[in-house]
Amino acid sequence: MFTTISIYFLMLLLIFWSYCGYVILLFAFSVLGTKRKNDVAVCEELSKVAVIVPCYNEEAYVEQKIVNLKGLEYETEKLEVYFLDGKSTDNTCKEITRYISDMPNWHLIETGCRGKINQINNGLSKISNDVSIIVNTDMDAILSPDTLIKFIHEFNSDSRVAVVGAFIMPQGAIYIEKNSWEDHNLLRVVESNVYTSSIVVAPCYSYRASFLERFPEDCIADDIYIAFKANTEGYLTKYIESAKGTEIRTPKTFQEFFQHKFRKGNAYLIELFRFFYRLPNMPGWWKMIYLTKLLQLAII
């Protein structure tokens, strides 16, 4: 009887920690003002940035995406843009070529390969050597004009920051998807303020070019992988509310929602276990966050 009761309360404690205790602890530390201190003075000089945009049959989004990227506030000579086509069968390449023909340092690369990771790796091998910051963004992501400035400010504020994610919200999604984004965004921001965000999101994130040469060929989710890699290696991942963006292509029905969540959950699980063997050497705070995420999935 004692053993049964002990197991019961142990499982109850684990469930409480996963879905209540962890969140309560984060908010407590946030309120108590334990936010990190910058170790580097903010520099006004802008770094060389490369924006990479993987695309496959994105004809419907080309014009809106390029207009949005042209509206970003950044010095033209310090910005390169690469559209990485994955063997599109529609007019994606023609439309991109038409809209960027007058833009210096804007490129269309026909990678000759399919799969987002393969496209990204192909593009990374062609980026200029003097690029300091790389920004990955999806074709269906619309970014606020000051996004790049906010990214650079965050990198310059702390040399430990290796990855910075934009604050993304869905456009026109069903209410359950919108609520899901709101909840997860709040948690990521608080994680980021207290120590490090557990992940960034695919619509738009950035990282130091020196931090990553290429993604593993078996990588399933680039946004999850790069945050886990940074946190595991003792760097910081920041999810900043000041750099805002909108994801246009979102679930519009419950069927689409569940299919989307199943796919993302599967990718999260795969990337989570990729780093499991490095658990003993993880920094203390990140080890706690990592184990909590692992426990949450185990309970689910």
PDB file of C-alpha atoms in Angstrom:
ATOM      1  CA  MET A   1       0.000   0.000   0.000  1.00  0.00           C
ATOM      2  CA  PHE A   2       2.791   2.406   0.894  1.00  0.00           C
ATOM      3  CA  THR A   3       4.548   1.692  -2.415  1.00  0.00           C
ATOM      4  CA  THR A   4       1.374   2.302  -4.402  1.00  0.00           C
ATOM      5  CA  ILE A   5       0.679   5.599  -2.637  1.00  0.00           C
ATOM      6  CA  SER A   6       4.304   6.686  -3.087  1.00  0.00           C
ATOM      7  CA  ILE A   7       4.185   5.981  -6.814  1.00  0.00           C
ATOM      8  CA  TYR A   8       0.877   7.807  -7.088  1.00  0.00           C
ATOM      9  CA  PHE A   9       2.172  10.971  -5.422  1.00  0.00           C
ATOM     10  CA  LEU A  10       5.433  10.788  -7.369  1.00  0.00           C
ATOM     11  CA  MET A  11       3.547  10.688 -10.673  1.00  0.00           C
ATOM     12  CA  LEU A  12       1.252  13.458  -9.434  1.00  0.00           C
ATOM     13  CA  LEU A  13       4.297  15.572  -8.577  1.00  0.00           C
ATOM     14  CA  LEU A  14       5.864  14.973 -11.999  1.00  0.00           C
ATOM     15  CA  ILE A  15       2.650  15.923 -13.786  1.00  0.00           C
ATOM     16  CA  PHE A  16       2.249  19.018 -11.607  1.00  0.00           C
ATOM     17  CA  TRP A  17       5.853  20.084 -12.327  1.00  0.00           C
ATOM     18  CA  SER A  18       5.494  19.578 -16.071  1.00  0.00           C
ATOM     19  CA  TYR A  19       2.376  21.678 -16.502  1.00  0.00           C
ATOM     20  CA  CYS A  20       2.271  23.960 -13.460  1.00  0.00           C
ATOM     21  CA  GLY A  21       5.445  23.951 -11.370  1.00  0.00           C
ATOM     22  CA  TYR A  22       7.798  24.735 -14.251  1.00  0.00           C
ATOM     23  CA  VAL A  23       5.685  27.664 -15.397  1.00  0.00           C
ATOM     24  CA  ILE A  24       5.258  28.978 -11.849  1.00  0.00           C
ATOM     25  CA  LEU A  25       9.023  28.822 -11.294  1.00  0.00           C
ATOM     26  CA  LEU A  26       9.739  30.721 -14.514  1.00  0.00           C
ATOM     27  CA  PHE A  27       7.265  33.477 -13.694  1.00  0.00           C
ATOM     28  CA  ALA A  28       8.616  33.706 -10.144  1.00  0.00           C
ATOM     29  CA  PHE A  29      12.178  34.195 -11.376  1.00  0.00           C
ATOM     30  CA  SER A  30      10.948  36.667 -13.977  1.00  0.00           C
ATOM     31  CA  VAL A  31       9.093  38.736 -11.373  1.00  0.00           C
ATOM     32  CA  LEU A  32      12.047  38.616  -8.998  1.00  0.00           C
ATOM     33  CA  GLY A  33      14.185  40.215 -11.676  1.00  0.00           C
ATOM     34  CA  THR A  34      16.693  37.475 -12.414  1.00  0.00           C
ATOM     35  CA  LYS A  35      16.879  38.421 -16.042  1.00  0.00           C
ATOM     36  CA  ARG A  36      20.380  38.039 -17.520  1.00  0.00           C
ATOM     37  CA  LYS A  37      22.788  40.945 -17.553  1.00  0.00           C
ATOM     38  CA  ASN A  38      24.411  42.034 -20.765  1.00  0.00           C
ATOM     39  CA  ASP A  39      28.150  41.488 -20.928  1.00  0.00           C
ATOM     40  CA  VAL A  40      28.786  43.523 -24.066  1.00  0.00           C
ATOM     41  CA  ALA A  41      27.891  47.129 -24.755  1.00  0.00           C
ATOM     42  CA  VAL A  42      25.386  47.572 -27.565  1.00  0.00           C
ATOM     43  CA  CYS A  43      27.136  48.685 -30.743  1.00  0.00           C
ATOM     44  CA  GLU A  44      25.383  50.853 -33.287  1.00  0.00           C
ATOM     45  CA  GLU A  45      27.364  49.395 -36.199  1.00  0.00           C
ATOM     46  CA  LEU A  46      25.280  46.970 -38.241  1.00  0.00           C
ATOM     47  CA  SER A  47      26.600  43.522 -39.080  1.00  0.00           C
ATOM     48  CA  LYS A  48      26.503  41.975 -42.547  1.00  0.00           C
ATOM     49  CA  VAL A  49      23.295  39.938 -42.760  1.00  0.00           C
ATOM     50  CA  ALA A  50      22.185  37.193 -45.131  1.00  0.00           C
ATOM     51  CA  VAL A  51      18.474  36.384 -45.338  1.00  0.00           C
ATOM     52  CA  ILE A  52      17.742  32.916 -46.720  1.00  0.00           C
ATOM     53  CA  VAL A  53      14.277  31.921 -47.920  1.00  0.00           C
ATOM     54  CA  PRO A  54      13.667  28.260 -48.811  1.00  0.00           C
ATOM     55  CA  CYS A  55      10.824  27.881 -51.295  1.00  0.00           C
ATOM     56  CA  TYR A  56       8.921  25.201 -53.161  1.00  0.00           C
ATOM     57  CA  ASN A  57       5.866  25.999 -55.294  1.00  0.00           C
ATOM     58  CA  GLU A  58       5.367  29.328 -53.538  1.00  0.00           C
ATOM     59  CA  GLU A  59       4.108  31.324 -56.513  1.00  0.00           C
ATOM     60  CA  ALA A  60       1.156  32.681 -54.547  1.00  0.00           C
ATOM     61  CA  TYR A  61       3.419  34.162 -51.848  1.00  0.00           C
ATOM     62  CA  VAL A  62       6.307  35.549 -53.902  1.00  0.00           C
ATOM     63  CA  GLU A  63       5.088  39.121 -54.407  1.00  0.00           C
ATOM     64  CA  GLN A  64       3.980  39.633 -50.813  1.00  0.00           C
ATOM     65  CA  LYS A  65       7.203  38.171 -49.416  1.00  0.00           C
ATOM     66  CA  ILE A  66       9.507  40.232 -51.598  1.00  0.00           C
ATOM     67  CA  VAL A  67       7.584  43.447 -50.911  1.00  0.00           C
ATOM     68  CA  ASN A  68       7.903  42.679 -47.214  1.00  0.00           C
ATOM     69  CA  LEU A  69      11.648  41.995 -47.423  1.00  0.00           C
ATOM     70  CA  LYS A  70      12.202  45.187 -49.432  1.00  0.00           C
ATOM     71  CA  GLY A  71      10.518  47.085 -46.601  1.00  0.00           C
ATOM     72  CA  LEU A  72      12.944  45.873 -43.933  1.00  0.00           C
ATOM     73  CA  GLU A  73      14.945  48.680 -42.331  1.00  0.00           C
ATOM     74  CA  TYR A  74      18.587  47.854 -43.027  1.00  0.00           C
ATOM     75  CA  GLU A  75      21.564  49.214 -44.944  1.00  0.00           C
ATOM     76  CA  THR A  76      21.352  47.900 -48.504  1.00  0.00           C
ATOM     77  CA  GLU A  77      25.070  47.196 -48.813  1.00  0.00           C
ATOM     78  CA  LYS A  78      25.018  45.104 -45.655  1.00  0.00           C
ATOM     79  CA  LEU A  79      22.094  42.908 -46.647  1.00  0.00           C
ATOM     80  CA  GLU A  80      22.062  39.860 -48.903  1.00  0.00           C
ATOM     81  CA  VAL A  81      18.929  37.884 -49.746  1.00  0.00           C
ATOM     82  CA  TYR A  82      18.929  34.329 -51.091  1.00  0.00           C
ATOM     83  CA  PHE A  83      15.829  32.552 -52.381  1.00  0.00           C
ATOM     84  CA  LEU A  84      16.537  28.824 -52.351  1.00  0.00           C
ATOM     85  CA  ASP A  85      14.258  27.004 -54.757  1.00  0.00           C
ATOM     86  CA  GLY A  86      13.666  23.281 -54.250  1.00  0.00           C
ATOM     87  CA  LYS A  87      12.739  22.230 -57.813  1.00  0.00           C
ATOM     88  CA  SER A  88       9.433  24.071 -57.955  1.00  0.00           C
ATOM     89  CA  THR A  89       7.009  22.958 -60.648  1.00  0.00           C
ATOM     90  CA  ASP A  90       5.035  26.214 -60.817  1.00  0.00           C
ATOM     91  CA  ASN A  91       6.162  29.763 -61.698  1.00  0.00           C
ATOM     92  CA  THR A  92       7.948  30.442 -58.407  1.00  0.00           C
ATOM     93  CA  CYS A  93      11.363  30.979 -60.020  1.00  0.00           C
ATOM     94  CA  LYS A  94      10.008  33.200 -62.790  1.00  0.00           C
ATOM     95  CA  GLU A  95       8.149  35.366 -60.310  1.00  0.00           C
ATOM     96  CA  ILE A  96      11.157  35.712 -58.008  1.00  0.00           C
ATOM     97  CA  THR A  97      13.420  36.636 -60.930  1.00  0.00           C
ATOM     98  CA  ARG A  98      10.931  39.264 -62.083  1.00  0.00           C
ATOM     99  CA  TYR A  99      10.691  40.952 -58.694  1.00  0.00           C
ATOM    100  CA  ILE A 100      14.380  40.946 -57.709  1.00  0.00           C
ATOM    101  CA  SER A 101      15.946  41.896 -61.051  1.00  0.00           C
ATOM    102  CA  ASP A 102      16.620  45.449 -59.835  1.00  0.00           C
ATOM    103  CA  MET A 103      17.846  44.483 -56.358  1.00  0.00           C
ATOM    104  CA  PRO A 104      21.608  44.362 -55.700  1.00  0.00           C
ATOM    105  CA  ASN A 105      22.774  41.387 -53.641  1.00  0.00           C
ATOM    106  CA  TRP A 106      19.456  39.561 -54.052  1.00  0.00           C
ATOM    107  CA  HIS A 107      19.807  36.082 -55.538  1.00  0.00           C
ATOM    108  CA  LEU A 108      17.735  33.162 -56.730  1.00  0.00           C
ATOM    109  CA  ILE A 109      19.520  29.840 -56.263  1.00  0.00           C
ATOM    110  CA  GLU A 110      17.973  26.815 -57.928  1.00  0.00           C
ATOM    111  CA  THR A 111      19.355  24.234 -55.521  1.00  0.00           C
ATOM    112  CA  GLY A 112      18.407  21.201 -57.604  1.00  0.00           C
ATOM    113  CA  CYS A 113      17.275  19.389 -54.459  1.00  0.00           C
ATOM    114  CA  ARG A 114      14.087  19.019 -52.492  1.00  0.00           C
ATOM    115  CA  GLY A 115      13.580  19.177 -48.762  1.00  0.00           C
ATOM    116  CA  LYS A 116      13.973  22.303 -46.663  1.00  0.00           C
ATOM    117  CA  ILE A 117      17.171  21.179 -44.919  1.00  0.00           C
ATOM    118  CA  ASN A 118      18.851  20.290 -48.221  1.00  0.00           C
ATOM    119  CA  GLN A 119      17.866  23.666 -49.661  1.00  0.00           C
ATOM    120  CA  ILE A 120      19.193  25.541 -46.627  1.00  0.00           C
ATOM    121  CA  ASN A 121      22.502  23.664 -46.629  1.00  0.00           C
ATOM    122  CA  ASN A 122      22.906  24.352 -50.339  1.00  0.00           C
ATOM    123  CA  GLY A 123      22.313  28.051 -49.745  1.00  0.00           C
ATOM    124  CA  LEU A 124      24.641  28.235 -46.744  1.00  0.00           C
ATOM    125  CA  SER A 125      27.518  27.019 -48.915  1.00  0.00           C
ATOM    126  CA  LYS A 126      27.031  29.987 -51.252  1.00  0.00           C
ATOM    127  CA  ILE A 127      26.731  32.831 -48.745  1.00  0.00           C
ATOM    128  CA  SER A 128      29.478  35.456 -48.657  1.00  0.00           C
ATOM    129  CA  ASN A 129      32.277  34.830 -46.173  1.00  0.00           C
ATOM    130  CA  ASP A 130      31.900  38.266 -44.577  1.00  0.00           C
ATOM    131  CA  VAL A 131      28.312  37.587 -43.430  1.00  0.00           C
ATOM    132  CA  SER A 132      28.031  37.703 -39.627  1.00  0.00           C
ATOM    133  CA  ILE A 133      24.337  36.964 -39.070  1.00  0.00           C
ATOM    134  CA  ILE A 134      22.073  34.576 -40.986  1.00  0.00           C
ATOM    135  CA  VAL A 135      18.296  34.940 -40.946  1.00  0.00           C
ATOM    136  CA  ASN A 136      16.078  32.004 -41.939  1.00  0.00           C
ATOM    137  CA  THR A 137      12.538  32.918 -42.898  1.00  0.00           C
ATOM    138  CA  ASP A 138       9.646  31.153 -44.638  1.00  0.00           C
ATOM    139  CA  MET A 139       7.894  32.456 -47.726  1.00  0.00           C
ATOM    140  CA  ASP A 140       4.623  32.816 -45.822  1.00  0.00           C
ATOM    141  CA  ALA A 141       6.115  34.908 -43.003  1.00  0.00           C
ATOM    142  CA  ILE A 142       5.528  38.661 -42.966  1.00  0.00           C
ATOM    143  CA  LEU A 143       7.981  40.553 -40.752  1.00  0.00           C
ATOM    144  CA  SER A 144       7.853  43.944 -39.077  1.00  0.00           C
ATOM    145  CA  PRO A 145      10.176  46.521 -40.724  1.00  0.00           C
ATOM    146  CA  ASP A 146      12.561  46.693 -37.745  1.00  0.00           C
ATOM    147  CA  THR A 147      13.025  42.911 -37.380  1.00  0.00           C
ATOM    148  CA  LEU A 148      16.654  42.839 -38.535  1.00  0.00           C
ATOM    149  CA  ILE A 149      17.556  45.839 -36.371  1.00  0.00           C
ATOM    150  CA  LYS A 150      16.046  44.109 -33.333  1.00  0.00           C
ATOM    151  CA  PHE A 151      17.983  40.927 -34.094  1.00  0.00           C
ATOM    152  CA  ILE A 152      21.293  42.770 -34.371  1.00  0.00           C
ATOM    153  CA  HIS A 153      20.617  44.670 -31.154  1.00  0.00           C
ATOM    154  CA  GLU A 154      20.080  41.392 -29.321  1.00  0.00           C
ATOM    155  CA  PHE A 155      23.271  39.836 -30.680  1.00  0.00           C
ATOM    156  CA  ASN A 156      25.302  42.929 -29.851  1.00  0.00           C
ATOM    157  CA  SER A 157      23.883  43.051 -26.334  1.00  0.00           C
ATOM    158  CA  ASP A 158      25.349  39.713 -25.261  1.00  0.00           C
ATOM    159  CA  SER A 159      28.149  37.688 -26.838  1.00  0.00           C
ATOM    160  CA  ARG A 160      26.622  34.493 -25.425  1.00  0.00           C
ATOM    161  CA  VAL A 161      23.543  34.843 -27.638  1.00  0.00           C
ATOM    162  CA  ALA A 162      23.839  32.495 -30.617  1.00  0.00           C
ATOM    163  CA  VAL A 163      20.211  32.326 -31.780  1.00  0.00           C
ATOM    164  CA  VAL A 164      17.430  34.943 -31.821  1.00  0.00           C
ATOM    165  CA  GLY A 165      13.826  34.223 -32.809  1.00  0.00           C
ATOM    166  CA  ALA A 166      11.059  36.573 -33.916  1.00  0.00           C
ATOM    167  CA  PHE A 167       7.730  36.763 -32.086  1.00  0.00           C
ATOM    168  CA  ILE A 168       5.335  35.103 -34.539  1.00  0.00           C
ATOM    169  CA  MET A 169       1.540  34.963 -34.535  1.00  0.00           C
ATOM    170  CA  PRO A 170      -0.750  33.176 -37.044  1.00  0.00           C
ATOM    171  CA  GLN A 171      -3.028  35.100 -39.376  1.00  0.00           C
ATOM    172  CA  GLY A 172      -6.550  33.851 -39.958  1.00  0.00           C
ATOM    173  CA  ALA A 173      -6.076  30.620 -38.016  1.00  0.00           C
ATOM    174  CA  ILE A 174      -8.814  28.872 -36.055  1.00  0.00           C
ATOM    175  CA  TYR A 175      -9.113  29.966 -32.437  1.00  0.00           C
ATOM    176  CA  ILE A 176      -7.406  26.890 -30.967  1.00  0.00           C
ATOM    177  CA  GLU A 177      -4.321  27.503 -33.110  1.00  0.00           C
ATOM    178  CA  LYS A 178      -4.271  31.192 -32.174  1.00  0.00           C
ATOM    179  CA  ASN A 179      -4.564  30.341 -28.478  1.00  0.00           C
ATOM    180  CA  SER A 180      -1.806  27.755 -28.806  1.00  0.00           C
ATOM    181  CA  TRP A 181       0.554  30.339 -30.302  1.00  0.00           C
ATOM    182  CA  GLU A 182      -0.307  32.878 -27.604  1.00  0.00           C
ATOM    183  CA  ASP A 183       0.427  30.417 -24.801  1.00  0.00           C
ATOM    184  CA  HIS A 184       3.651  29.121 -26.286  1.00  0.00           C
ATOM    185  CA  ASN A 185       4.872  32.610 -27.177  1.00  0.00           C
ATOM    186  CA  LEU A 186       4.354  33.766 -23.606  1.00  0.00           C
ATOM    187  CA  LEU A 187       6.303  30.784 -22.276  1.00  0.00           C
ATOM    188  CA  ARG A 188       9.187  31.290 -24.728  1.00  0.00           C
ATOM    189  CA  VAL A 189       9.479  34.975 -23.857  1.00  0.00           C
ATOM    190  CA  VAL A 190       9.557  34.218 -20.132  1.00  0.00           C
ATOM    191  CA  GLU A 191      12.118  31.425 -20.671  1.00  0.00           C
ATOM    192  CA  SER A 192      14.191  33.870 -22.685  1.00  0.00           C
ATOM    193  CA  ASN A 193      13.977  36.593 -20.044  1.00  0.00           C
ATOM    194  CA  VAL A 194      14.954  34.252 -17.228  1.00  0.00           C
ATOM    195  CA  TYR A 195      17.677  32.316 -19.050  1.00  0.00           C
ATOM    196  CA  THR A 196      17.216  30.844 -22.541  1.00  0.00           C
ATOM    197  CA  SER A 197      14.269  30.002 -24.776  1.00  0.00           C
ATOM    198  CA  SER A 198      13.689  26.305 -25.405  1.00  0.00           C
ATOM    199  CA  ILE A 199      13.077  26.867 -29.131  1.00  0.00           C
ATOM    200  CA  VAL A 200      12.576  29.460 -31.842  1.00  0.00           C
ATOM    201  CA  VAL A 201      10.056  29.084 -34.677  1.00  0.00           C
ATOM    202  CA  ALA A 202      10.566  28.421 -38.388  1.00  0.00           C
ATOM    203  CA  PRO A 203       8.780  31.492 -39.866  1.00  0.00           C
ATOM    204  CA  CYS A 204      11.741  33.651 -38.795  1.00  0.00           C
ATOM    205  CA  TYR A 205      14.843  33.198 -36.654  1.00  0.00           C
ATOM    206  CA  SER A 206      18.484  34.257 -36.843  1.00  0.00           C
ATOM    207  CA  TYR A 207      21.854  32.937 -35.731  1.00  0.00           C
ATOM    208  CA  ARG A 208      25.532  33.806 -35.831  1.00  0.00           C
ATOM    209  CA  ALA A 209      27.163  32.567 -39.038  1.00  0.00           C
ATOM    210  CA  SER A 210      30.133  31.315 -37.018  1.00  0.00           C
ATOM    211  CA  PHE A 211      27.839  29.136 -34.900  1.00  0.00           C
ATOM    212  CA  LEU A 212      26.618  26.771 -37.613  1.00  0.00           C
ATOM    213  CA  GLU A 213      28.086  25.800 -40.995  1.00  0.00           C
ATOM    214  CA  ARG A 214      25.288  23.432 -42.019  1.00  0.00           C
ATOM    215  CA  PHE A 215      22.422  21.423 -40.566  1.00  0.00           C
ATOM    216  CA  PRO A 216      22.641  17.630 -40.192  1.00  0.00           C
ATOM    217  CA  GLU A 217      21.204  15.884 -43.249  1.00  0.00           C
ATOM    218  CA  ASP A 218      18.750  13.971 -41.045  1.00  0.00           C
ATOM    219  CA  CYS A 219      17.498  17.132 -39.324  1.00  0.00           C
ATOM    220  CA  ILE A 220      13.691  17.256 -39.249  1.00  0.00           C
ATOM    221  CA  ALA A 221      13.042  20.698 -37.735  1.00  0.00           C
ATOM    222  CA  ASP A 222      15.719  23.347 -38.251  1.00  0.00           C
ATOM    223  CA  ASP A 223      14.142  25.773 -35.764  1.00  0.00           C
ATOM    224  CA  ILE A 224      14.128  23.215 -32.951  1.00  0.00           C
ATOM    225  CA  TYR A 225      17.560  21.823 -33.778  1.00  0.00           C
ATOM    226  CA  ILE A 226      19.379  25.143 -33.773  1.00  0.00           C
ATOM    227  CA  ALA A 227      17.939  26.234 -30.403  1.00  0.00           C
ATOM    228  CA  PHE A 228      18.733  22.871 -28.809  1.00  0.00           C
ATOM    229  CA  LYS A 229      22.254  22.998 -30.219  1.00  0.00           C
ATOM    230  CA  ALA A 230      22.881  26.501 -28.873  1.00  0.00           C
ATOM    231  CA  ASN A 231      21.482  25.753 -25.422  1.00  0.00           C
ATOM    232  CA  THR A 232      23.301  22.424 -25.136  1.00  0.00           C
ATOM    233  CA  GLU A 233      26.638  24.027 -26.024  1.00  0.00           C
ATOM    234  CA  GLY A 234      26.320  26.741 -23.389  1.00  0.00           C
ATOM    235  CA  TYR A 235      25.071  29.568 -25.624  1.00  0.00           C
ATOM    236  CA  LEU A 236      21.765  31.416 -25.284  1.00  0.00           C
ATOM    237  CA  THR A 237      18.623  31.420 -27.405  1.00  0.00           C
ATOM    238  CA  LYS A 238      16.435  34.518 -27.272  1.00  0.00           C
ATOM    239  CA  TYR A 239      12.805  34.769 -28.294  1.00  0.00           C
ATOM    240  CA  ILE A 240      12.169  38.498 -28.442  1.00  0.00           C
ATOM    241  CA  GLU A 241       8.779  40.165 -28.378  1.00  0.00           C
ATOM    242  CA  SER A 242      10.059  43.319 -30.082  1.00  0.00           C
ATOM    243  CA  ALA A 243      10.715  41.583 -33.428  1.00  0.00           C
ATOM    244  CA  LYS A 244       7.244  40.682 -34.594  1.00  0.00           C
ATOM    245  CA  GLY A 245       6.035  38.617 -37.512  1.00  0.00           C
ATOM    246  CA  THR A 246       2.945  36.958 -38.943  1.00  0.00           C
ATOM    247  CA  GLU A 247       2.546  33.476 -40.394  1.00  0.00           C
ATOM    248  CA  ILE A 248       0.024  33.490 -43.235  1.00  0.00           C
ATOM    249  CA  ARG A 249      -0.256  29.773 -43.998  1.00  0.00           C
ATOM    250  CA  THR A 250      -1.960  28.369 -40.891  1.00  0.00           C
ATOM    251  CA  PRO A 251      -4.532  25.645 -40.083  1.00  0.00           C
ATOM    252  CA  LYS A 252      -8.046  26.756 -40.976  1.00  0.00           C
ATOM    253  CA  THR A 253      -9.878  23.586 -39.861  1.00  0.00           C
ATOM    254  CA  PHE A 254      -9.615  21.165 -36.939  1.00  0.00           C
ATOM    255  CA  GLN A 255      -8.372  18.454 -39.286  1.00  0.00           C
ATOM    256  CA  GLU A 256      -5.559  20.682 -40.534  1.00  0.00           C
ATOM    257  CA  PHE A 257      -4.795  21.689 -36.943  1.00  0.00           C
ATOM    258  CA  PHE A 258      -4.373  18.120 -35.688  1.00  0.00           C
ATOM    259  CA  GLN A 259      -2.324  17.111 -38.733  1.00  0.00           C
ATOM    260  CA  HIS A 260      -0.086  20.132 -38.207  1.00  0.00           C
ATOM    261  CA  LYS A 261       0.376  19.464 -34.480  1.00  0.00           C
ATOM    262  CA  PHE A 262       1.097  15.782 -35.059  1.00  0.00           C
ATOM    263  CA  ARG A 263       3.787  16.645 -37.606  1.00  0.00           C
ATOM    264  CA  LYS A 264       5.354  19.286 -35.354  1.00  0.00           C
ATOM    265  CA  GLY A 265       5.155  17.028 -32.303  1.00  0.00           C
ATOM    266  CA  ASN A 266       6.894  14.229 -34.169  1.00  0.00           C
ATOM    267  CA  ALA A 267       9.664  16.594 -35.289  1.00  0.00           C
ATOM    268  CA  TYR A 268      10.053  17.942 -31.754  1.00  0.00           C
ATOM    269  CA  LEU A 269      10.368  14.421 -30.369  1.00  0.00           C
ATOM    270  CA  ILE A 270      13.040  13.468 -32.900  1.00  0.00           C
ATOM    271  CA  GLU A 271      15.145  16.578 -32.246  1.00  0.00           C
ATOM    272  CA  LEU A 272      14.659  16.200 -28.498  1.00  0.00           C
ATOM    273  CA  PHE A 273      16.143  12.712 -28.466  1.00  0.00           C
ATOM    274  CA  ARG A 274      18.970  13.772 -30.776  1.00  0.00           C
ATOM    275  CA  PHE A 275      20.550  15.626 -27.834  1.00  0.00           C
ATOM    276  CA  PHE A 276      19.696  13.120 -25.107  1.00  0.00           C
ATOM    277  CA  TYR A 277      23.193  11.622 -24.982  1.00  0.00           C
ATOM    278  CA  ARG A 278      24.582  15.074 -24.149  1.00  0.00           C
ATOM    279  CA  LEU A 279      22.408  15.446 -21.060  1.00  0.00           C
ATOM    280  CA  PRO A 280      25.258  15.002 -18.500  1.00  0.00           C
ATOM    281  CA  ASN A 281      27.211  17.905 -20.000  1.00  0.00           C
ATOM    282  CA  MET A 282      24.343  20.361 -20.430  1.00  0.00           C
ATOM    283  CA  PRO A 283      24.406  23.654 -18.468  1.00  0.00           C
ATOM    284  CA  GLY A 284      22.294  23.467 -15.288  1.00  0.00           C
ATOM    285  CA  TRP A 285      19.390  25.706 -16.290  1.00  0.00           C
ATOM    286  CA  TRP A 286      19.130  24.197 -19.755  1.00  0.00           C
ATOM    287  CA  LYS A 287      19.299  20.681 -18.298  1.00  0.00           C
ATOM    288  CA  MET A 288      16.231  21.486 -16.191  1.00  0.00           C
ATOM    289  CA  ILE A 289      14.366  22.920 -19.191  1.00  0.00           C
ATOM    290  CA  TYR A 290      15.355  19.984 -21.398  1.00  0.00           C
ATOM    291  CA  LEU A 291      14.232  17.384 -18.850  1.00  0.00           C
ATOM    292  CA  THR A 292      10.949  19.223 -18.365  1.00  0.00           C
ATOM    293  CA  LYS A 293      10.266  19.150 -22.117  1.00  0.00           C
ATOM    294  CA  LEU A 294      11.149  15.457 -22.174  1.00  0.00           C
ATOM    295  CA  LEU A 295       8.821  14.808 -19.246  1.00  0.00           C
ATOM    296  CA  GLN A 296       5.970  16.703 -20.894  1.00  0.00           C
ATOM    297  CA  LEU A 297       6.208  14.538 -23.996  1.00  0.00           C
ATOM    298  CA  ALA A 298       6.452  11.377 -21.894  1.00  0.00           C
ATOM    299  CA  ILE A 299       3.234  12.304 -20.078  1.00  0.00           C
ATOM    300  CA  ILE A 300       1.460  13.061 -23.359  1.00  0.00           C
TER     301      ILE A 300
END
